[in-house]
Coordinates of C-alpha atoms in Angstrom, one line a residue:
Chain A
X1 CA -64.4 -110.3 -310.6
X2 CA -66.6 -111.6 -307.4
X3 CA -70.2 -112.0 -308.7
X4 CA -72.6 -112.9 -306.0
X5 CA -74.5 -116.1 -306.4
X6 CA -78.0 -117.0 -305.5
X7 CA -76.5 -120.0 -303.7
X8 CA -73.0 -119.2 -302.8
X9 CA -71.4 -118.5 -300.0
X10 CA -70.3 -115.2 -299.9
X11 CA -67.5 -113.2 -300.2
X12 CA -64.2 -114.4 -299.4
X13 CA -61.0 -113.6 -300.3
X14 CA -57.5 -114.9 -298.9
X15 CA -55.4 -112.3 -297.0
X16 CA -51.8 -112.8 -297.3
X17 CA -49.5 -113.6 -294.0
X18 CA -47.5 -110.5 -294.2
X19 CA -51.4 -108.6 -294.4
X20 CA -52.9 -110.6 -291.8
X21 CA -49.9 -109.8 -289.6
X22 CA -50.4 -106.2 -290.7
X23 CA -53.8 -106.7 -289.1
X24 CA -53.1 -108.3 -286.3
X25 CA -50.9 -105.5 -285.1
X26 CA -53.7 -103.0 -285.8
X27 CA -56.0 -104.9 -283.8
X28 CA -54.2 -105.0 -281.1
X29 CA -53.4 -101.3 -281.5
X30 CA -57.1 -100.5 -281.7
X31 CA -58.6 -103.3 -279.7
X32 CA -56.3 -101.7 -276.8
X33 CA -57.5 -98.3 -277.6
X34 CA -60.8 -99.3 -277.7
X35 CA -61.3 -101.1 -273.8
X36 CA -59.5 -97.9 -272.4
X37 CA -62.2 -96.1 -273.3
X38 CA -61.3 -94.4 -276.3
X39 CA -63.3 -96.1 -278.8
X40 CA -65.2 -93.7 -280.8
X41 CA -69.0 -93.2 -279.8
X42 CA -71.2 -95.6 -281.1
X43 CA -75.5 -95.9 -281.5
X44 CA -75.7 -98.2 -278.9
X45 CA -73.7 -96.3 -276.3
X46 CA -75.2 -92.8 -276.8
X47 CA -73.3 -91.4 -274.3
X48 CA -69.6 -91.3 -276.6
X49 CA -71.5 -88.9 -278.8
X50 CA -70.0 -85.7 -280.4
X51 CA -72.4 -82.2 -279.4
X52 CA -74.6 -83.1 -282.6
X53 CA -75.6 -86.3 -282.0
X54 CA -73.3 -88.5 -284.2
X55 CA -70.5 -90.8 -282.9
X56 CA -67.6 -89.0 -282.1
X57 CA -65.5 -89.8 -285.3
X58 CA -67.9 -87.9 -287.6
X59 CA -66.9 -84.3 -289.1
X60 CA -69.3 -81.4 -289.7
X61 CA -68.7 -79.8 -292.8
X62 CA -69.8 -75.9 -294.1
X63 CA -69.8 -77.4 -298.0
X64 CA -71.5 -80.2 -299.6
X65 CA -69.4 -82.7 -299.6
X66 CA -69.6 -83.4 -303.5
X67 CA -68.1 -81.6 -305.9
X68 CA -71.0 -79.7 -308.0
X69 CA -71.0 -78.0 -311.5
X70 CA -73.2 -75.7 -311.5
X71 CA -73.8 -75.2 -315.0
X72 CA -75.0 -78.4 -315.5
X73 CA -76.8 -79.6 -312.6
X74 CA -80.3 -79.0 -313.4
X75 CA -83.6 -80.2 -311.6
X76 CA -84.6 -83.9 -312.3
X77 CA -87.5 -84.8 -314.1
X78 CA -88.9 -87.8 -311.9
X79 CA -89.7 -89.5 -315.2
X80 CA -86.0 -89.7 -316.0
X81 CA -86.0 -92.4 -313.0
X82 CA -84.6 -96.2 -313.8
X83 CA -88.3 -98.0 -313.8
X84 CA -89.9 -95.5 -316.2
X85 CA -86.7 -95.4 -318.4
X86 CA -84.8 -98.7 -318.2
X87 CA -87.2 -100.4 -320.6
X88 CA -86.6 -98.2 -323.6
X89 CA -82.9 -99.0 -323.1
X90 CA -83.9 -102.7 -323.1
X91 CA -85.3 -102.2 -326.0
X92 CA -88.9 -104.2 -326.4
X93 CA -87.8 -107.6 -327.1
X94 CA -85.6 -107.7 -324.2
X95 CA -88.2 -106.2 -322.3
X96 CA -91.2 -108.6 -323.1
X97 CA -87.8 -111.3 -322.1
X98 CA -87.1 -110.3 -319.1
X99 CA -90.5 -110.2 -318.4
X100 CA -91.4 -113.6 -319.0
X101 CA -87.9 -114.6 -317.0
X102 CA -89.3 -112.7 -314.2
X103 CA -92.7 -114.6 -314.3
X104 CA -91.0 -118.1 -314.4
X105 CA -88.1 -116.9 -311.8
X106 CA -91.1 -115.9 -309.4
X107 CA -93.5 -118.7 -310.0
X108 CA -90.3 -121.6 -309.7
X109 CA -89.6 -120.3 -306.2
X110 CA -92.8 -120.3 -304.9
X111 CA -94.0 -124.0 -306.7
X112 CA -90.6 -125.4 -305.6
X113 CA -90.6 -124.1 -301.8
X114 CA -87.2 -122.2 -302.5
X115 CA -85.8 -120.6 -299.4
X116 CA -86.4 -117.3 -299.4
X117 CA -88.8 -117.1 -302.3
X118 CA -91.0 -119.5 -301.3
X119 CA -94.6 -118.5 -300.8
X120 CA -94.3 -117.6 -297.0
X121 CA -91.8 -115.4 -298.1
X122 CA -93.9 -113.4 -300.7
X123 CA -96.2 -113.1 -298.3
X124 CA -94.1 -111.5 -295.8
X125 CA -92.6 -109.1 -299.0
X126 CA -96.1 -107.9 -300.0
X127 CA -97.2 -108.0 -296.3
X128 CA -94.6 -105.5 -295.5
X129 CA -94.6 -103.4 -298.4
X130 CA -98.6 -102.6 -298.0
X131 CA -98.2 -99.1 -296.4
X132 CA -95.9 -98.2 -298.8
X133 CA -98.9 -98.0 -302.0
X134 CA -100.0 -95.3 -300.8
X135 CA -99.3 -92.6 -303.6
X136 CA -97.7 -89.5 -303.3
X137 CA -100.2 -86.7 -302.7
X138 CA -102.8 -89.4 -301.2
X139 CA -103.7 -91.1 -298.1
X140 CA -100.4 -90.9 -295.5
X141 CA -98.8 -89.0 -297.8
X142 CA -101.5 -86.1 -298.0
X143 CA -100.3 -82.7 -298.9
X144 CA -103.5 -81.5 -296.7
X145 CA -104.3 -82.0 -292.8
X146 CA -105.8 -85.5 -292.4
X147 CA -107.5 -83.9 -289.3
X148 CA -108.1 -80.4 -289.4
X149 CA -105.6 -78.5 -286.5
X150 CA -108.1 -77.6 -283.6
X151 CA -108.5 -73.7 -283.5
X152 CA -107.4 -73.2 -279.7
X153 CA -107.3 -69.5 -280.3
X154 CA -103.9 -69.3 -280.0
X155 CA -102.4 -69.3 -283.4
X156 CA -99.4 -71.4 -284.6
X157 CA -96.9 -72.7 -282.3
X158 CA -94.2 -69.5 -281.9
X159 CA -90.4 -70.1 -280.4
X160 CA -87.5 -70.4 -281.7
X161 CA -85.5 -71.8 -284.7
X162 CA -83.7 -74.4 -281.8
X163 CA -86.6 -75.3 -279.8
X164 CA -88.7 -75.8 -283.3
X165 CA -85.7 -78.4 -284.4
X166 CA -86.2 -79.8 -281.2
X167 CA -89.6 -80.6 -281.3
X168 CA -89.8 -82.1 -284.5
X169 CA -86.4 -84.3 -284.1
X170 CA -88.1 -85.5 -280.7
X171 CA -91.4 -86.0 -282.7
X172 CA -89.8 -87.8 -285.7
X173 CA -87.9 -90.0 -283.4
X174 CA -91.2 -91.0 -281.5
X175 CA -93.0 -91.8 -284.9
X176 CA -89.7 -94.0 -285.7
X177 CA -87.3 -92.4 -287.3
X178 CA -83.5 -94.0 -287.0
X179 CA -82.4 -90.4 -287.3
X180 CA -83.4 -87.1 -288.5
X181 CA -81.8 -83.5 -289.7
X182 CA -82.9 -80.3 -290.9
X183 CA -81.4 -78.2 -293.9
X184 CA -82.7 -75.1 -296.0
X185 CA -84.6 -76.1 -299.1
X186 CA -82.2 -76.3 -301.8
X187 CA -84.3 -76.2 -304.9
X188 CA -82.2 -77.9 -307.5
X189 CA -83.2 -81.5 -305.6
X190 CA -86.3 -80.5 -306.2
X191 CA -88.1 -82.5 -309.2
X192 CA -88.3 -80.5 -312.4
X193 CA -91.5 -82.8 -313.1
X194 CA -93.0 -85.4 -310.5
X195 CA -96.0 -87.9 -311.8
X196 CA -95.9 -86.5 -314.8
X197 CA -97.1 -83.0 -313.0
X198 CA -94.9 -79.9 -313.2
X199 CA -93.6 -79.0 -309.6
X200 CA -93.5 -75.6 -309.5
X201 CA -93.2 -72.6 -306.4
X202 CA -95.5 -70.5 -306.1
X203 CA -96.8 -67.9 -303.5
X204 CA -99.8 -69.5 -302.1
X205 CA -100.6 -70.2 -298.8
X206 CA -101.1 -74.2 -299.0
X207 CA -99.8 -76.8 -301.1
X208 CA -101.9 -78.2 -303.7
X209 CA -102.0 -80.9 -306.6
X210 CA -103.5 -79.9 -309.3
X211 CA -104.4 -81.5 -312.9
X212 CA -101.2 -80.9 -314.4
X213 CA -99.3 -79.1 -311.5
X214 CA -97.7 -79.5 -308.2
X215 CA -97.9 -76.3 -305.9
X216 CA -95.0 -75.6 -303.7
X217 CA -95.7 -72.7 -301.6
X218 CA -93.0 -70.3 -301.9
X219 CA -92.8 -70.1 -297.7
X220 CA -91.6 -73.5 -297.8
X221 CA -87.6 -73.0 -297.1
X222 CA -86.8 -76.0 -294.8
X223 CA -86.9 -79.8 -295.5
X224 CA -86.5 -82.7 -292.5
X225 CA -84.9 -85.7 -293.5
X226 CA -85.6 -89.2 -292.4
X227 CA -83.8 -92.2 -292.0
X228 CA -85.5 -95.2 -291.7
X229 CA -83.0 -98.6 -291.0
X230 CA -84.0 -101.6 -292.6
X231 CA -84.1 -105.0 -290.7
X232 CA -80.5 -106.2 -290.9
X233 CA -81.1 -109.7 -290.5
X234 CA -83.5 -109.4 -293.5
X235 CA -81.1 -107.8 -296.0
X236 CA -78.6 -110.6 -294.8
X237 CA -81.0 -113.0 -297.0
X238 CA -80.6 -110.9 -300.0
X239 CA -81.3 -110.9 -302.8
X240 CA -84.6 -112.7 -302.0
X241 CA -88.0 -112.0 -301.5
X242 CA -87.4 -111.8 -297.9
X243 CA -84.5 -109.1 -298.1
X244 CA -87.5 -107.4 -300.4
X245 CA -89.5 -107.8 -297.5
X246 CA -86.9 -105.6 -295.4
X247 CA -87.0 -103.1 -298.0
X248 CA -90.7 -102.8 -298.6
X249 CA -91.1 -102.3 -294.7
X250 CA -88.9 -99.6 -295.1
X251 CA -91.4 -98.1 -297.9
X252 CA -94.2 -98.3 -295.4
X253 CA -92.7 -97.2 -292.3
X254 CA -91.4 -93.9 -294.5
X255 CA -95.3 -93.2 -295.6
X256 CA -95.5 -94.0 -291.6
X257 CA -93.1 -91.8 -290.4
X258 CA -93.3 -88.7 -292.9
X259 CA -97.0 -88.9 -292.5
X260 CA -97.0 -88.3 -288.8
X261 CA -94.6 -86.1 -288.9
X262 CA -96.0 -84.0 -291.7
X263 CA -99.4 -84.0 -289.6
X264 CA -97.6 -83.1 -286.2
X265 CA -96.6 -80.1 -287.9
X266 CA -99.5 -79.1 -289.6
X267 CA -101.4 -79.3 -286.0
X268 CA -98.7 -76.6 -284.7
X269 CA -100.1 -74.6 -287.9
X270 CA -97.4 -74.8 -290.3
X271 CA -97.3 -76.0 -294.0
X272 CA -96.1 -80.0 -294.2
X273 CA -95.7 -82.1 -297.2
X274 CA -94.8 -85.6 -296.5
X275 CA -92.5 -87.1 -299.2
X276 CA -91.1 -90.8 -300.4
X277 CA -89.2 -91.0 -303.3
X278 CA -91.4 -88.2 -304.7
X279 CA -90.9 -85.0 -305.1
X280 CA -87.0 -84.7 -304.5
X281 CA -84.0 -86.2 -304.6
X282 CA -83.5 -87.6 -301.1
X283 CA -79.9 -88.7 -301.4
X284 CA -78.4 -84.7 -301.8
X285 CA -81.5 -83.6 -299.3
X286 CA -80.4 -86.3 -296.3
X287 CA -76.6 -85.0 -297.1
X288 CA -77.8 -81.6 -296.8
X289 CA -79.4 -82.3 -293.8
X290 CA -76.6 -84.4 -291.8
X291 CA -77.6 -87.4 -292.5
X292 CA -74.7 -89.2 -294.4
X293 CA -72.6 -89.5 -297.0
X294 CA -73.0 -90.7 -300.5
X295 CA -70.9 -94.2 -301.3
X296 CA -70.4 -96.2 -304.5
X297 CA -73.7 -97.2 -304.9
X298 CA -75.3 -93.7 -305.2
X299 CA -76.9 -94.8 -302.4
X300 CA -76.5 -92.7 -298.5
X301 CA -73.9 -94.4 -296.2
X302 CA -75.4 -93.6 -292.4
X303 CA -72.6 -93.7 -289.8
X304 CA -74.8 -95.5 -287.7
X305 CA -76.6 -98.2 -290.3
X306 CA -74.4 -98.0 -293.1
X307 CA -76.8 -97.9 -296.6
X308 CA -79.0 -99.9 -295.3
X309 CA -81.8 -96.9 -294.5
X310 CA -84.6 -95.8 -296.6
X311 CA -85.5 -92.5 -296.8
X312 CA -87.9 -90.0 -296.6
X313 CA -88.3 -86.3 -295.7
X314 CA -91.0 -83.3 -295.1
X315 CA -90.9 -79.6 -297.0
X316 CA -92.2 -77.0 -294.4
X317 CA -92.4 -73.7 -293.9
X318 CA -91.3 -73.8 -289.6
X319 CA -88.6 -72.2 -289.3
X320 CA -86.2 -74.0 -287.9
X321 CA -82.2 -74.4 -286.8
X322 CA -80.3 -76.5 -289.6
X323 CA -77.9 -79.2 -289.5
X324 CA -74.6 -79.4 -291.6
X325 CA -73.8 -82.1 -293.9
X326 CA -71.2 -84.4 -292.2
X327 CA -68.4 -86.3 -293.7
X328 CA -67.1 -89.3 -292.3
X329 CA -64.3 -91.3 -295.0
X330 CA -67.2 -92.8 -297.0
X331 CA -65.8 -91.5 -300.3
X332 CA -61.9 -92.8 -299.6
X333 CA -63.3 -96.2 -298.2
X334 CA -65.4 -96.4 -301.6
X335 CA -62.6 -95.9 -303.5
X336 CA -60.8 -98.9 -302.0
X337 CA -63.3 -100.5 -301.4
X338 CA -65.3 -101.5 -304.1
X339 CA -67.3 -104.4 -302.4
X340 CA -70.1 -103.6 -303.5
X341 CA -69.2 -103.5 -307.4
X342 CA -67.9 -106.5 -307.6
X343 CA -70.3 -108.3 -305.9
X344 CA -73.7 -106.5 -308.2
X345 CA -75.1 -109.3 -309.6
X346 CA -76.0 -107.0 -313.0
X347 CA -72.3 -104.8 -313.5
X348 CA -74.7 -101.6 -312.4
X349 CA -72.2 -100.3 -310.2
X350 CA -69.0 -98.4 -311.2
X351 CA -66.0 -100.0 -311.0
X352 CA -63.8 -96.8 -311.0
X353 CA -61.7 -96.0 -308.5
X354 CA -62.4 -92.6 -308.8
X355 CA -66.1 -90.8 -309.1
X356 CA -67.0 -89.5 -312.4
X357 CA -69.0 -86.4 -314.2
X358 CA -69.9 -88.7 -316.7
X359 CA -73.6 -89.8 -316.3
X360 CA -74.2 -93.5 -317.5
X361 CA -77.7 -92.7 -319.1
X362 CA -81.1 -90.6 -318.5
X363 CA -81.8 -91.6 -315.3
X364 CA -78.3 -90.0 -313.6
X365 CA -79.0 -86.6 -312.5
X366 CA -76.1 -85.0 -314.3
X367 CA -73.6 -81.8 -312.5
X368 CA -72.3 -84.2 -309.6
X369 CA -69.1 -86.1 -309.5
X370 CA -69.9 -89.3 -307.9
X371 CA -69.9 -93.0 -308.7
X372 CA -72.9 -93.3 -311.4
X373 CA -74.9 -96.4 -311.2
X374 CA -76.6 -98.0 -314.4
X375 CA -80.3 -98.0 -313.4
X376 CA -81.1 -100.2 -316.4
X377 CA -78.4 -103.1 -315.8
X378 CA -79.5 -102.8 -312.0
X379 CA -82.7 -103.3 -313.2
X380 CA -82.7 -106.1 -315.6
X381 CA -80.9 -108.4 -312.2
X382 CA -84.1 -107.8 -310.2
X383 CA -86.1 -109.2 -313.3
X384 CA -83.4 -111.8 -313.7
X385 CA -83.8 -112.6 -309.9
X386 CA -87.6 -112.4 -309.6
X387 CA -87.4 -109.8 -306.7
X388 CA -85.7 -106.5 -305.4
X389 CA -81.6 -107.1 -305.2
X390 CA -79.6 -105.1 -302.4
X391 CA -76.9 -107.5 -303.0
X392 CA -75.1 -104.2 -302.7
X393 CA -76.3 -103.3 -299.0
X394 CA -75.4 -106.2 -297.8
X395 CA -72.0 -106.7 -298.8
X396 CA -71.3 -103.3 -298.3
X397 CA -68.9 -103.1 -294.9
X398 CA -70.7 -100.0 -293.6
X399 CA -73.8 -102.2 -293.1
X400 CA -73.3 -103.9 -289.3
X401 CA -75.8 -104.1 -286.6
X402 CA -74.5 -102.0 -283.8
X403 CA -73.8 -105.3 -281.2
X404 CA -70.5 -104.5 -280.5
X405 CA -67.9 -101.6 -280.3
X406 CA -65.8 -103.1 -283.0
X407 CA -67.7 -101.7 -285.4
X408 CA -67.4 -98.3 -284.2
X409 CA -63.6 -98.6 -283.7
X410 CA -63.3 -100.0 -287.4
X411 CA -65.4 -96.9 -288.9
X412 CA -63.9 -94.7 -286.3
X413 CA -60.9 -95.7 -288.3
X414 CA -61.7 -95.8 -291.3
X415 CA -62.5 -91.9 -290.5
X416 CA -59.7 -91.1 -289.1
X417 CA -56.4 -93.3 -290.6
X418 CA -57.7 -93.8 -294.3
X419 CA -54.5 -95.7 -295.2
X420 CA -56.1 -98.7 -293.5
X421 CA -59.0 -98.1 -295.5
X422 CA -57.3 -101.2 -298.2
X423 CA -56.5 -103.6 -295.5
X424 CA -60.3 -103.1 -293.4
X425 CA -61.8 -104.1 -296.8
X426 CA -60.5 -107.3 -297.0
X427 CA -60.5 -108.0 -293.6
X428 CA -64.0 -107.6 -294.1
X429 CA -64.2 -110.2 -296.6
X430 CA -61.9 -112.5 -294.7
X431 CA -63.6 -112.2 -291.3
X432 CA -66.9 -113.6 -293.5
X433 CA -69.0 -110.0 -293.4
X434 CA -71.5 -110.0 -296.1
X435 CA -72.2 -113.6 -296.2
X436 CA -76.1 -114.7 -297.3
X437 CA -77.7 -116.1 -294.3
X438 CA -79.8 -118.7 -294.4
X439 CA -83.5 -117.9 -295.3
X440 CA -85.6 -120.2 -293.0
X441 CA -83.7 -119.5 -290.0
X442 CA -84.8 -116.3 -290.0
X443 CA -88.5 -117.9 -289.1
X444 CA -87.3 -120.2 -286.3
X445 CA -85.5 -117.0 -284.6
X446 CA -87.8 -114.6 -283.4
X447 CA -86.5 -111.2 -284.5
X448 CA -86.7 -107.9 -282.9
X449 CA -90.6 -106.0 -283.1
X450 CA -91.0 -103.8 -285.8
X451 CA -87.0 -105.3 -287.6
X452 CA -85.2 -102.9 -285.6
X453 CA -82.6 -105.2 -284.9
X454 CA -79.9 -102.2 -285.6
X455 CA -80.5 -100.3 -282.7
Chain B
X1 CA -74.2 -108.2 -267.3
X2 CA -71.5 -109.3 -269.5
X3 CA -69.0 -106.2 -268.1
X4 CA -70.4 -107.3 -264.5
X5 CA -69.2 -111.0 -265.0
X6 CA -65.6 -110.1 -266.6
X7 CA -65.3 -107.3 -263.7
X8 CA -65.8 -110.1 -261.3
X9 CA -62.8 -112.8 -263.5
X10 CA -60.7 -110.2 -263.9
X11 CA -60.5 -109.1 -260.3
X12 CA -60.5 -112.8 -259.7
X13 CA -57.2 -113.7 -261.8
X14 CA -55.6 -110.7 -260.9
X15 CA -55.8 -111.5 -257.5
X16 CA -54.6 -114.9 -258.3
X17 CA -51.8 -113.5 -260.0
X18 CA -50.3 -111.3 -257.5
X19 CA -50.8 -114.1 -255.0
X20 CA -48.5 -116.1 -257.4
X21 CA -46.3 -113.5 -258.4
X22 CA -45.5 -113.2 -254.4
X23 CA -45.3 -116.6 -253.4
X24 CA -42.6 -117.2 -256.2
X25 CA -40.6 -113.7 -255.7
X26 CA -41.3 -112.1 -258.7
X27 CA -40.8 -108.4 -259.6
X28 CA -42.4 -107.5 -263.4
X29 CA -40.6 -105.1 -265.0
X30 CA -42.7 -101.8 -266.3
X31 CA -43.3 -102.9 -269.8
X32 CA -44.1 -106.4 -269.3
X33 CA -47.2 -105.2 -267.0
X34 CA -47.4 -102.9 -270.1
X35 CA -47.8 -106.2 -272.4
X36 CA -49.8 -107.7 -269.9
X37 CA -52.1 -104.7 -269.8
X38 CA -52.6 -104.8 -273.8
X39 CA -52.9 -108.7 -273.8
X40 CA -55.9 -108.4 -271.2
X41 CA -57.7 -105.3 -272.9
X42 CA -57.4 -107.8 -276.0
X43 CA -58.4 -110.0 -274.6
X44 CA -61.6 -107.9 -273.4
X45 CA -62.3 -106.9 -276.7
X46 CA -62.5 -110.0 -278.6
X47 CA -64.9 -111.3 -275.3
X48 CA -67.0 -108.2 -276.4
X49 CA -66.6 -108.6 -280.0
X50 CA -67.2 -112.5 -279.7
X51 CA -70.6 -111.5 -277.9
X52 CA -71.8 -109.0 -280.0
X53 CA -71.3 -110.7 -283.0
X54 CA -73.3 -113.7 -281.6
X55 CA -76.0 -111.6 -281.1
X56 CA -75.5 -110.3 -284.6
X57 CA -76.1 -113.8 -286.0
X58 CA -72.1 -113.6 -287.3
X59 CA -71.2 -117.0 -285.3
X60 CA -69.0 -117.3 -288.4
X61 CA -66.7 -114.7 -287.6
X62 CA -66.0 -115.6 -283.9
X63 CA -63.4 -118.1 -284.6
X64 CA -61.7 -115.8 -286.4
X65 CA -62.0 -113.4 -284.1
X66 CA -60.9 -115.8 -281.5
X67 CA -58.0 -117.1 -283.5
X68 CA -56.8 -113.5 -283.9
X69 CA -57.1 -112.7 -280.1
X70 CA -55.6 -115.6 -279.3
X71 CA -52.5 -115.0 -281.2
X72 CA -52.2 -111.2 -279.5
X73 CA -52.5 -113.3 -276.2
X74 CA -50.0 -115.6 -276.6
X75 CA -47.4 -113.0 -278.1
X76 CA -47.8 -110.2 -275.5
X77 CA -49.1 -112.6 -272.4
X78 CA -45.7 -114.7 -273.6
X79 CA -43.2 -111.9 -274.1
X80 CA -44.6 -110.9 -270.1
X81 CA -43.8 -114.2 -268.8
X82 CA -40.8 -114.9 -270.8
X83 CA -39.5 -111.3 -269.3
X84 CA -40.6 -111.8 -265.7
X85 CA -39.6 -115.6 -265.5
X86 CA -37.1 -115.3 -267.3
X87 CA -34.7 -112.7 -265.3
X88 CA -36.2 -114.6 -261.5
X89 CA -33.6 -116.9 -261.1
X90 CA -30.5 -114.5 -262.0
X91 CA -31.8 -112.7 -259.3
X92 CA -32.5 -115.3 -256.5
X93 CA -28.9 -116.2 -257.7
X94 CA -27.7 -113.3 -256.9
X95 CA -29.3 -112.9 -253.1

């Protein structure tokens, strides 16, 4: 088994002659395809796009694209989740352990200038992550109008359920979302119990958080989904304190985004909570909405950034037109695949080739056949690292900046001829994808403004 | 820019290699412009590729990139050659 070390190199893996011939044939095959002109569409060149806004090698589907069992998917209870749970699977003394290895972990990287953990590099983690402590109900994430909508005598904004997607996609895009859909409100993502508060429906014309409750209006049918991408050249550091850093800016730029989005609609005169993590699942509600597929890592797989996207959504009661979940060979490739498993520095990940009912503890939503992660081994790493992990995202093939077309032709193929799905794997592995960068380079190049260094 | 400047060499060396391909009496048959064709879009790519992955801080994988173009090149650009050169002098032999 690969593990991925704090110091190492990478993945690698040898190809044999008769594979890399194999490959070299397909390159050729694809590379030719690909400078006629018939590479598949891709984020930087927007114009090879299918009708709906994806690159041309991505599906619509009418189902979601995970089998469900009805009978035993039931709404989450938020307090179910891996932080609040994974210590009474530790057990205390393992707890008070790994808190102490934390401690030491953190403090040694800081006191012995270690790249990437190293106090600059705190500083930039808690730097970026400041927006993001903001908590659910409060301040960006405000259930109510920060500024009451002006009373211009007109009432709410009226058109239809297209030009209403419209204008919030072209809004949610301005306030930086990577990408955005729209799905009906399917209830069973919705928490069962969210901050220790019931989240309940109810017919009442606002939301509102109350001592013990959470008030969903009943009007509330649609949900928007946000994807926010993460600064690639951060989570090519992980797992440090500065791939952290990517992922806490993607905490803060989701209370950012949601926030202004949930306030744009509000000042058209509709209902808009903003959401994070709270509230509902976002996995099943960005697959609802278009937004992806789910991989091995129980994580969403973007066509565009791969999993590495944080995201976020907003309930509202606008009507609008809906998206349909796509499907784009995430769920073949993971099965080959299996990158990311091997290289999870705490065995969290399945190593199954296929998905499974079976739920690995509390904090797996059960009712879905996927991969199921072990939230407490994932989280006993990041106290055995001293910092967030997404060793996963970054070995994960799907996660490439979008510099080049080969990218699109290798995922346009991997959607298309899933019998190369074996071979793309380890090519992946043997063209050195995945590798840790080095941490203090990162300083010395000036990246893009705001990380968007995927676009 | 960087589709500007190959525009610019590959109308360059194409000229340059019809010039030859006259001066020394040589007809290509259909499929080796066919190999040529796939050689130079190959070729194209791994340029692109090579480019983009430098601006993706991936320096790492150009060489193999490179040494995986390179070896496309030299089998289709090579099987052209050998199939143009290699039938010329039967038929200056046989004016």
């Amino acid at each position: 088994m690969k593990k991925d070390e704090l110091q190492s190199s990478g993945p690698s893996q040898g190809v044999s002659r008769r594979t890399f011939v194999k490959g070299t044939l397909a390159l050729t095959a694809l590379s030719a395809a690909a400078a006629a002109g018939c590479a598949p569409g891709s984020v930087a060149s927007a114009g090879n796009t299918s009708r709906f806004g994806k690159p041309s090698w991505v599906k619509r589907v009418d189902k979601y694209p995970v089998e469900i069992d009805d009978s035993a998917l039931t709404r989450y209870d938020s307090g179910n989740g891996g932080f609040s749970t994974a210590a009474r699977a530790w057990g205390p003394d393992l707890t008070a352990e790994l808190s102490r290895i934390q401690q030491s972990v953190t403090l040694e990287g800081v006191r012995n200038n270690l790249p990437g953990n190293d106090l600059k590099a705190r500083a930039l983690q808690h730097g970026a992550a400041c927006l993001m402590y903001g908590q659910p109900g409060r301040l960006l994430y405000s259930w109510s109008a920060v500024r009451p909508p002006t009373d211009y005598g007109v009432g709410p904004w009226q058109g239809s359920p297209e030009e209403a997607a419209q204008l919030v996609k072209a809004a949610a895009l301005f306030y930086g979302a990577g990408s955005v859909g729209i799905a009906r409100l399917d209830r069973r993502w919705i928490y069962s119990r969210d901050g220790g508060k019931d989240l309940v429906f109810e017919d009442v014309p606002e939301p509102v958080i109350e001592d013990t409750r959470k008030v969903i209006p009943e009007k509330v049918q649609y949900q928007i989904s946000l994807a926010i991408p993460q600064s690639f050249e951060l989570i090519a550091l992980a797992p440090t304190a500065m791939s952290s850093a990517a992922t806490g800016f993607g905490y803060s730029l989701m209370a950012f985004v949601a926030g202004l989005l949930a306030e744009f609609i509000r000042q058209l005169g509709y209902v808009a909570i903003p959401c994070g993590n709270d509230t509902g699942l976002s996995v099943p509600m960005a697959i609802d909405a278009g937004l992806g597929e789910v991989g091995r890592t129980g994580r969403l797989i973007t066509p565009e950034w791969g999993p590495n996207v944080r995201l976020a959504k907003v309930l509202t009661d606008l009507p609008m037109a809906v998206d349909k979940p796509i499907v784009f060979g995430v769920m073949d490739f993971c099965r080959k695949c299996k990158k990311c498993a091997e290289h999870c520095p705490g065995d969290a990940l399945s190593l199954e080739t296929e998905p499974s009912w079976e739920i690995t503890g509390v904090w797996n939503q059960p009712g879905k056949k996927v991969w199921q992660e072990d939230a407490a081994k994932c989280l006993k790493a990041w106290r055995e690292l001293g910092t967030g992990c997404s060793v996963c995202v970054r070995v994960c093939p799907y996660t490439k900046r979008a510099e080049t077309m080969l990218h699109d032709v290798v995922k346009g193929t991997i959607s298309t001829m899933p019998t190369l799905s074996s071979f793309i794997a380890k090519a992946d592995d043997w063209f050195g994808y995945g590798v840790r960068k080095d941490p203090d380079a990162w300083w010395r190049r000036l990246g893009r403004s705001f990380g968007r260094d995927g676009f | 820019m960087l589709w500007f400047v190959l525009g610019i060499l590959v109308t360059l060396g194409g000229l340059a290699l019809f010039g030859w391909l006259r001066r020394n009496d040589l007809r290509p048959k259909w499929y080796a412009w066919v190999l040529f064709a796939i050689g130079l879009l190959n070729a194209l790519f791994i340029i692109e590729a090579s480019v983009g992955s430098l601006r993706e801080d991936e320096a790492g994988v150009i060489a193999k990139l490179v040494l995986v173009g390179v070896i496309v090149l030299g089998l289709t650009w090579g099987a052209a050659w050998r199939l143009t050169t290699g039938r010329a002098p039967s038929r200056s032999a046989g004016a």
